[in-house]
Structures are given as C-alpha cells and as structure tokens.
CSV table of C-alpha atoms in Angstrom, one decimal:
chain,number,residue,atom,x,y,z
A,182,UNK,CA,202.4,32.0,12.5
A,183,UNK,CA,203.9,29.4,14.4
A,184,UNK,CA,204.9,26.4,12.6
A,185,UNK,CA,204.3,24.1,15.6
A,186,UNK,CA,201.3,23.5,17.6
A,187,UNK,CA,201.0,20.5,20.8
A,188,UNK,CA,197.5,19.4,21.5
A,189,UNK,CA,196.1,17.3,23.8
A,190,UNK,CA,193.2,15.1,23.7
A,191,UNK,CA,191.3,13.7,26.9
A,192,UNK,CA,189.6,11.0,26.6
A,193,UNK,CA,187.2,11.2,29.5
A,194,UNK,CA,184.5,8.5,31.4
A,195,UNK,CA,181.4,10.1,31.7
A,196,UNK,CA,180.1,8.0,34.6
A,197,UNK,CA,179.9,10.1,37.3
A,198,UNK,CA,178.6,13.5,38.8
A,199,UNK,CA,179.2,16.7,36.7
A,200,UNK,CA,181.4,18.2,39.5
A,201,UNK,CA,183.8,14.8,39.3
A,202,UNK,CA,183.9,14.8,35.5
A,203,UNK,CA,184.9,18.1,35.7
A,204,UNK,CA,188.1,17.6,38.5
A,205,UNK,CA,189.3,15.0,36.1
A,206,UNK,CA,189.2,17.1,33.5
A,207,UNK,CA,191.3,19.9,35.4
A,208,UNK,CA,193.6,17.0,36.0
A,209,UNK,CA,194.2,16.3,33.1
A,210,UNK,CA,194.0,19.9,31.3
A,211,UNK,CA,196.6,20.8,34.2
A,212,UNK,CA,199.0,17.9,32.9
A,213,UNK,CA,198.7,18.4,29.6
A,214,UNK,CA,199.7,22.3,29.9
A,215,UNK,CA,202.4,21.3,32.2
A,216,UNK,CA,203.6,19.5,29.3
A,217,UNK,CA,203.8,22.1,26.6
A,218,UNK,CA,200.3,21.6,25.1
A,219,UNK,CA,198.8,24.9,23.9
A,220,UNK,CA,195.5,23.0,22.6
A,221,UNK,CA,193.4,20.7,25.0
A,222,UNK,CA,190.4,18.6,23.1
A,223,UNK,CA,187.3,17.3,25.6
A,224,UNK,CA,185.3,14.6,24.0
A,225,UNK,CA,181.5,14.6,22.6
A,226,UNK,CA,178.8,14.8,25.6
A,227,UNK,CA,181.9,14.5,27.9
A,228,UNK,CA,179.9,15.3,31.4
A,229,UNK,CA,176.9,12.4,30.3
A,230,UNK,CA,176.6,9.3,29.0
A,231,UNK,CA,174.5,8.9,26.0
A,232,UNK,CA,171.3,8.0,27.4
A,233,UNK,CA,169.1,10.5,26.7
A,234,UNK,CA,167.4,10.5,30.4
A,235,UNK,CA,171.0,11.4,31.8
A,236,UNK,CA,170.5,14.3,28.9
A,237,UNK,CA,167.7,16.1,30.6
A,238,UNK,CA,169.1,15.6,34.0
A,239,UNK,CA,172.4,17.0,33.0
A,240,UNK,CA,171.5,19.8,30.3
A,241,UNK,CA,173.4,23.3,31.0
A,242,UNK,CA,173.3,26.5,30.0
A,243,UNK,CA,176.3,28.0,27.8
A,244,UNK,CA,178.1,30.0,28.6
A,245,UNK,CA,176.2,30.3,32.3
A,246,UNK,CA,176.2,26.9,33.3
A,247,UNK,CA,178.7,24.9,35.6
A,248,UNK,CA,180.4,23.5,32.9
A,249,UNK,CA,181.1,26.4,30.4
A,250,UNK,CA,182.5,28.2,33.6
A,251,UNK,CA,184.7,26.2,34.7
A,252,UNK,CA,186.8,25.1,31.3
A,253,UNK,CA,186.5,29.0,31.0
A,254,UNK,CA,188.6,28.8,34.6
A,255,UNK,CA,191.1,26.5,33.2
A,256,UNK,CA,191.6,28.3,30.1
A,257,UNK,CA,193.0,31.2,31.5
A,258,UNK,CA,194.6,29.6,34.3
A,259,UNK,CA,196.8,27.3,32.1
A,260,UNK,CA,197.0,30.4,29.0
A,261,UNK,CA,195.7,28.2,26.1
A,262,UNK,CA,192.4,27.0,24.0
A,263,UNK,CA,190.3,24.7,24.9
A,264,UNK,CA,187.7,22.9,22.6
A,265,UNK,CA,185.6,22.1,25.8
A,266,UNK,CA,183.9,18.6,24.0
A,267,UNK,CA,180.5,19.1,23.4
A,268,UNK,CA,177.2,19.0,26.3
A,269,UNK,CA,173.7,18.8,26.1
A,270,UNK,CA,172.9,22.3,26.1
A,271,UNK,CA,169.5,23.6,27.3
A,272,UNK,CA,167.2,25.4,25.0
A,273,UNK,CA,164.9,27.4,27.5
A,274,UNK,CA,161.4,26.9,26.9
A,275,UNK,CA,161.7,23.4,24.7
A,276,UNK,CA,161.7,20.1,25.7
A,277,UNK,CA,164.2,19.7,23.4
A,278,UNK,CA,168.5,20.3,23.5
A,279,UNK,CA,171.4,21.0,21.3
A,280,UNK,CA,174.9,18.8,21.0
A,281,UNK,CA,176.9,22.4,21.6
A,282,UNK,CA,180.8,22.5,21.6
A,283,UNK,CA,182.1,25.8,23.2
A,284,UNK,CA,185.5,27.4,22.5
A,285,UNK,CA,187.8,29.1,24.9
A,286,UNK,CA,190.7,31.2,24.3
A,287,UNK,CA,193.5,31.6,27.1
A,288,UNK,CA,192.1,34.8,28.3
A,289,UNK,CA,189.2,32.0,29.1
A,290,UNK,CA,186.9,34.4,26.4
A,291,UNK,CA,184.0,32.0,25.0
A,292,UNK,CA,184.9,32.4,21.1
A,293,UNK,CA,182.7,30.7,19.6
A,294,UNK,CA,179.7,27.3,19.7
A,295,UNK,CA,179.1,24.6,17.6
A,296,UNK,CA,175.9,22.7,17.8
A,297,UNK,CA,175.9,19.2,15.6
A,298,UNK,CA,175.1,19.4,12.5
A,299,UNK,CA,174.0,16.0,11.3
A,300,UNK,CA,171.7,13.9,13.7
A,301,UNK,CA,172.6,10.2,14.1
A,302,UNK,CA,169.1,8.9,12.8
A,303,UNK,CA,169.5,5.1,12.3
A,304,UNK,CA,168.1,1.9,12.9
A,305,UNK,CA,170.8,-1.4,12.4
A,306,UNK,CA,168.9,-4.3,14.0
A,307,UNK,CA,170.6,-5.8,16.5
A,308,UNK,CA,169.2,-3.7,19.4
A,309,UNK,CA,170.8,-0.8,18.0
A,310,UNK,CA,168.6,2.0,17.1
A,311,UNK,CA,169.2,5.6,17.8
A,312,UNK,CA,167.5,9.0,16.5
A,313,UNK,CA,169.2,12.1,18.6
A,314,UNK,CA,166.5,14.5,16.8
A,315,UNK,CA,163.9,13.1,19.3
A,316,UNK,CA,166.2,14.7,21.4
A,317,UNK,CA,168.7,17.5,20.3
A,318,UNK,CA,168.2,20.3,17.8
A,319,UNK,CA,170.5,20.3,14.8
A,320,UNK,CA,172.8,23.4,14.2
A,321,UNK,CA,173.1,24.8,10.7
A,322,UNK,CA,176.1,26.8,11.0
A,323,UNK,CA,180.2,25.6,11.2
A,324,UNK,CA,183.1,27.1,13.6
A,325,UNK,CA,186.1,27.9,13.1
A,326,UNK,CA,189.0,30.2,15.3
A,327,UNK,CA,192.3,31.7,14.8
A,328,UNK,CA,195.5,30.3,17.0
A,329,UNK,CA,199.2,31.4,16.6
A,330,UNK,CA,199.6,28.6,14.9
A,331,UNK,CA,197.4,27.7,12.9
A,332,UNK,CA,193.5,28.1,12.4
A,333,UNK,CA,190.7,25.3,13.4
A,334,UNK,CA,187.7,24.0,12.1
A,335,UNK,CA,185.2,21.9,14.8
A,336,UNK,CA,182.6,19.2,13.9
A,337,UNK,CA,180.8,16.5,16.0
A,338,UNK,CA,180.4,12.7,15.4
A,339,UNK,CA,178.2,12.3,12.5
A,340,UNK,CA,179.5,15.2,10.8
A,341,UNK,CA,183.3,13.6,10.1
A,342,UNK,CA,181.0,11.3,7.8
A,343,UNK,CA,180.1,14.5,5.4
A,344,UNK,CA,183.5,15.3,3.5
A,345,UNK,CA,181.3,18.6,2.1
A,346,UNK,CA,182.0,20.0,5.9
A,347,UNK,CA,185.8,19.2,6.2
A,348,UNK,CA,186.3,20.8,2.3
A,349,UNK,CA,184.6,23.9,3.8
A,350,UNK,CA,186.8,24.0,6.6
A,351,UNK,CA,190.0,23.3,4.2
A,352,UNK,CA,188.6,26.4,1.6
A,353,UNK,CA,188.1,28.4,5.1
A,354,UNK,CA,192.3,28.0,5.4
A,355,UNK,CA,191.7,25.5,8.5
A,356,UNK,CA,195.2,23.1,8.9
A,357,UNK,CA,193.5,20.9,11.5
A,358,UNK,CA,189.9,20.0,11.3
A,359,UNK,CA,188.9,18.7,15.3
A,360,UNK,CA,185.9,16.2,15.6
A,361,UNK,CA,184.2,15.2,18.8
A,362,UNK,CA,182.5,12.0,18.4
A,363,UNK,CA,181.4,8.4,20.2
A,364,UNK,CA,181.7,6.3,17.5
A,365,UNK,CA,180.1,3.2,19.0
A,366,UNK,CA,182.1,-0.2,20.0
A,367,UNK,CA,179.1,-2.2,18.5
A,368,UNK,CA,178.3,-0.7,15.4
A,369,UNK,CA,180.2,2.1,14.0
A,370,UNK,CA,183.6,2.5,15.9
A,371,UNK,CA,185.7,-0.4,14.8
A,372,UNK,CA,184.6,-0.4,11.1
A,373,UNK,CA,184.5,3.5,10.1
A,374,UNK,CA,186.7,5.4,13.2
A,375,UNK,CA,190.0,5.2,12.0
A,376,UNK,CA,189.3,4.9,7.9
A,377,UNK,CA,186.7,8.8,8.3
A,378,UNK,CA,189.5,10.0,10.3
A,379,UNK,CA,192.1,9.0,7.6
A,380,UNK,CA,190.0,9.8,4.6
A,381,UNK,CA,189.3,13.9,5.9
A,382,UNK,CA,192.7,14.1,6.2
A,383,UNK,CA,194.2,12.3,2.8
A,384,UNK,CA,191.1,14.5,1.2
A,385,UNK,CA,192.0,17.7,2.6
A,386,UNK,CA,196.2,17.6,3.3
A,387,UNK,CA,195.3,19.1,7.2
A,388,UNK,CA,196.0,17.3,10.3
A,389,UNK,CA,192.5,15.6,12.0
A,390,UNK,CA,192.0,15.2,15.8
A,391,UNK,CA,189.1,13.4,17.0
A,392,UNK,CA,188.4,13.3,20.7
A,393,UNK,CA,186.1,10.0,21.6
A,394,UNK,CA,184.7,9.3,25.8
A,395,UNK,CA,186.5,6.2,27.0
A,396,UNK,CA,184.8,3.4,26.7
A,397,UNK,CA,182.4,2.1,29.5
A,398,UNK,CA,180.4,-1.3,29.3
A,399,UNK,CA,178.3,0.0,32.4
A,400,UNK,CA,176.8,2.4,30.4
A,401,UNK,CA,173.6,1.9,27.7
A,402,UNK,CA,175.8,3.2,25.1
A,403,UNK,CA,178.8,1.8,25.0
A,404,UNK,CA,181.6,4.5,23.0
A,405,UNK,CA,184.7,3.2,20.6
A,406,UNK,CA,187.2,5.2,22.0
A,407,UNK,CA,190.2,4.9,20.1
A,408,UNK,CA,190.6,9.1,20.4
A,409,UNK,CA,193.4,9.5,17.9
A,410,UNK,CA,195.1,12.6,15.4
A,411,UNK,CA,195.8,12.1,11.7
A,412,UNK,CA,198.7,13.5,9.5
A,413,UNK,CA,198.1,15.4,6.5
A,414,UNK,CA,200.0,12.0,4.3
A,415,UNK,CA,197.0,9.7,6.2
A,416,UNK,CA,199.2,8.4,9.0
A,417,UNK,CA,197.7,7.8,12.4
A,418,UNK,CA,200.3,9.7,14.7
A,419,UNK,CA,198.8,9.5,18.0
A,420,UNK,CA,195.9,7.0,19.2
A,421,UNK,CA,194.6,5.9,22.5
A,422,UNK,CA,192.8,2.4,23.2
A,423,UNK,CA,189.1,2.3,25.2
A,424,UNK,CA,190.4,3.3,28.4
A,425,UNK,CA,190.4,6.9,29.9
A,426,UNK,CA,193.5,8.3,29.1
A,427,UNK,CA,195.5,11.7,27.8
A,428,UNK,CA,197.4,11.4,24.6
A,429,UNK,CA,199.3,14.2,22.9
A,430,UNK,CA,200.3,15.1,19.2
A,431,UNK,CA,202.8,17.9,17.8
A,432,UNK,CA,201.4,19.3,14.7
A,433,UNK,CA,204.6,20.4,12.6
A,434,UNK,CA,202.8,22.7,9.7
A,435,UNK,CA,205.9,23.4,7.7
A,436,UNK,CA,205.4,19.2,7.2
A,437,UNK,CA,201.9,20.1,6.1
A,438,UNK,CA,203.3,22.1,3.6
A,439,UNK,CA,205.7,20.0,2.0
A,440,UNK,CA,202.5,17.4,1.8
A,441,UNK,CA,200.9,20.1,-0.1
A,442,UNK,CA,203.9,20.8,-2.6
A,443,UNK,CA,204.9,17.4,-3.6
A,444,UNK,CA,201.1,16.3,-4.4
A,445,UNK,CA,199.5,19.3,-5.1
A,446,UNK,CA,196.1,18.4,-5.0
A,447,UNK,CA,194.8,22.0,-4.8
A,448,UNK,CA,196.6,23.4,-8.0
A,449,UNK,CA,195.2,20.1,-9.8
A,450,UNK,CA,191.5,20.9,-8.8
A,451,UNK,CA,189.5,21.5,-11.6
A,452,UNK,CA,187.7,24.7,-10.2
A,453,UNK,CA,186.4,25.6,-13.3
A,454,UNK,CA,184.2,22.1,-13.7
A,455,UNK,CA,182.5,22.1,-9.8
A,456,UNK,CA,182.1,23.7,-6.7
A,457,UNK,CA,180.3,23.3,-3.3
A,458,UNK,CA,177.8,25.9,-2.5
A,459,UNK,CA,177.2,26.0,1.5
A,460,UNK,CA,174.3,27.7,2.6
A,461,UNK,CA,175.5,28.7,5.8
C-alpha cells in the first residue's frame, strides 16, 4: 500500500435545487482532483436541508436516482473515490426514508451503502427537539472499502458519539474512520464537534475526517460546520469555519505507524479480560 493518501472534504450549502447542489459539487470535486486528491468527502443530507418536508420532496433512489448517478459520473471522470455524503433515500412503498451514504470507486462502481445507524432522538428545551425515526429508518449494518492506501470505515452524525462503532472499524484494519454529520450550531456543534472527533481518533491511533454542510441561518436547522480531519496523536490538522468551502488533508500512514509504536495501545489491551461482540 501506499503510504500517502490526499482527501478532500466539501463542505456544501444545501439551499438550493438538487441539479445546483450538484454543479457545485462537480466544482469542487473537479478542483479537488485537480489538486492531487484521490479521496473526495460530501457532507450528511448534502442535496437538503434538514427539515424533514424538504426530505420527502427531495428523497432519491440509490443507486438510480439523480444524485447517485451523477457522483457515479465524477468518479470516473476524475479516477478516484468518492464518499458521496449521505441523502434521504427512498424506501418504495413506506412513508418512511433512510440517511444512506453511497460509495464510489474511480471506475464510478457503487461499492458499497451506509444507512445511519443511531437516530438523533432528543428533546433539549429551548426549541430544540428532533427525532429522525419519525422519519428515516435506521441501518444495522457498518461499511467499510479498500483504497491503495489505506482502507475506510463510514459513519453518520450520531454515530461518531458511539466509540463501540469506531473500535469495530479499527479491529476491521480501517486507518481513517470518515463521519458525515451536522452537528448543530445551537446545541451540539460547538460543545461536542471537535472533542468526538478528537476522542475517535486518540482511542483508535487512525486519522478521522468528518464532513459537516456549511452553515446556513436561512434554514430551520441551522448546521455547525467546522468540517475538519484528525491525526492519529489527536491534533486537528485541517478544519474549515461555517462557510461553504473545500479543505484538504494528506494522510501520511507511515506517521500512523510510528503513533502506534511509541504508545502501543494495542499490544497493552488486555484482550483476555473484554471484548465487544457486534451483531452485525
């Protein structure tokens, strides 16, 4: 394998028609490759806001529907992966959708889905209350994927708060663990973003990327932004601020692995006393 890996992360606003959302994306995606990136990152619900009316107005299909498609297109156009965020995908003959991220390789093959594992079921006071299984199925199985350099594990939002999903990911062999989430600006973004982000990565010696939609006040639901990758040591390496924007991050693994040798947290483990047992 490769011992170095570019990704890019696009931090997207969701505010407008699918077909828009989708030429900024291509924008972007086209930069990014131009650039050397071999990785590009779309953020959670990336084509709507979170509103669950926009929801059902904008669910799709996978891998049929306009959006699947047409990262599919840029895939193998620009010859590299792309983790294509996550959309509302339709479940035909429910009222009901998954939160469903959809992997590409740079033949533009679909290689794999993830539908969210944990709902975000809470009520905070302060006019914030949300329960997405009113609205989206949860999933009950991980992903992960093989790239030259290194292989990848994918979660959504409320799942970077479950460290039982990143340790799977890490006993899986995955050296970056990618989350798509929209961490709110209210509640949740400025207190917990950066620390969960930190914490999977200190826990686990990998490199974490998690890919946020730009903050936009017009919207009901207003997302932290903040998109940023972690280090294996803990050490935030590339972040964005709320705006829409592209940032990039080289992954150096042969760093990873010197993290790993001089605190060997693995060879300390005590296997012998516990264990997770997944059921997936």
């Amino acid at each position: 394998m490769a011992s170095g890996l570019r990704i890019a992360l696009l931090q997207l606003l969701a505010r407008e028609k699918t077909a828009n959302i989708l030429q900024k994306a291509e924008q972007y995606i086209s930069e990014a490759a131009n650039n050397g990136a071999k990785l590009a990152i779309l953020p959670e619900l990336f084509t709507t806001e979170c509103h669950p009316p926009i929801f059902v107005q904008k669910k799709e299909s996978i891998p049929e529907g306009e959006t699947s498609k047409f990262i599919s297109h840029l895939a193998k156009k620009h010859s590299m992966h792309i983790i294509a965020g996550s959309i509302a995908e339709e479940i035909k003959g429910s009222e009901k959708m998954k939160n469903t991220s959809a992997v590409f390789n740079p033949m533009g093959k679909l290689i794999g889905k993830y539908t969210k594992m944990h709902s975000f079921d809470v009520d905070m006071g302060e006019n914030f209350s949300i329960h997405e299984s009113d609205w989206f199925e949860h999933g009950n199985n991980t992903l992960s994927f093989e790239t030259d350099e290194c292989k990848i594990g994918v979660g959504i939002c409320i799942d970077l708060r479950f460290p039982e999903v990143s340790r799977y990911y890490t006993e899986q062999g995955c050296l970056l663990h990618v989350y798509l989430g929209a961490f709110s600006q209210q509640k949740t973004g400025p207190a917990h973003w950066d620390v969960l982000l930190r914490a999977r990565a200190i826990d686990n010696q990998v490199y974490v990327a998690a890919c946020s939609p730009a903050a936009d006040h017009t919207h009901h639901y207003v997302a932290w932004g903040h998109s940023a990758v972690v280090d294996p040591w803990g050490k935030i390496i590339s972040q964005a601020d709320g705006k829409e924007t592209l940032i990039y991050a080289d992954l150096d693994m042969n760093y990873l692995n010197r993290v790993r040798q001089q605190l060997p947290v693995e060879k300390i483990r005590r296997k012998d006393l516990y264990h997770l047992t997944y059921k997936w």
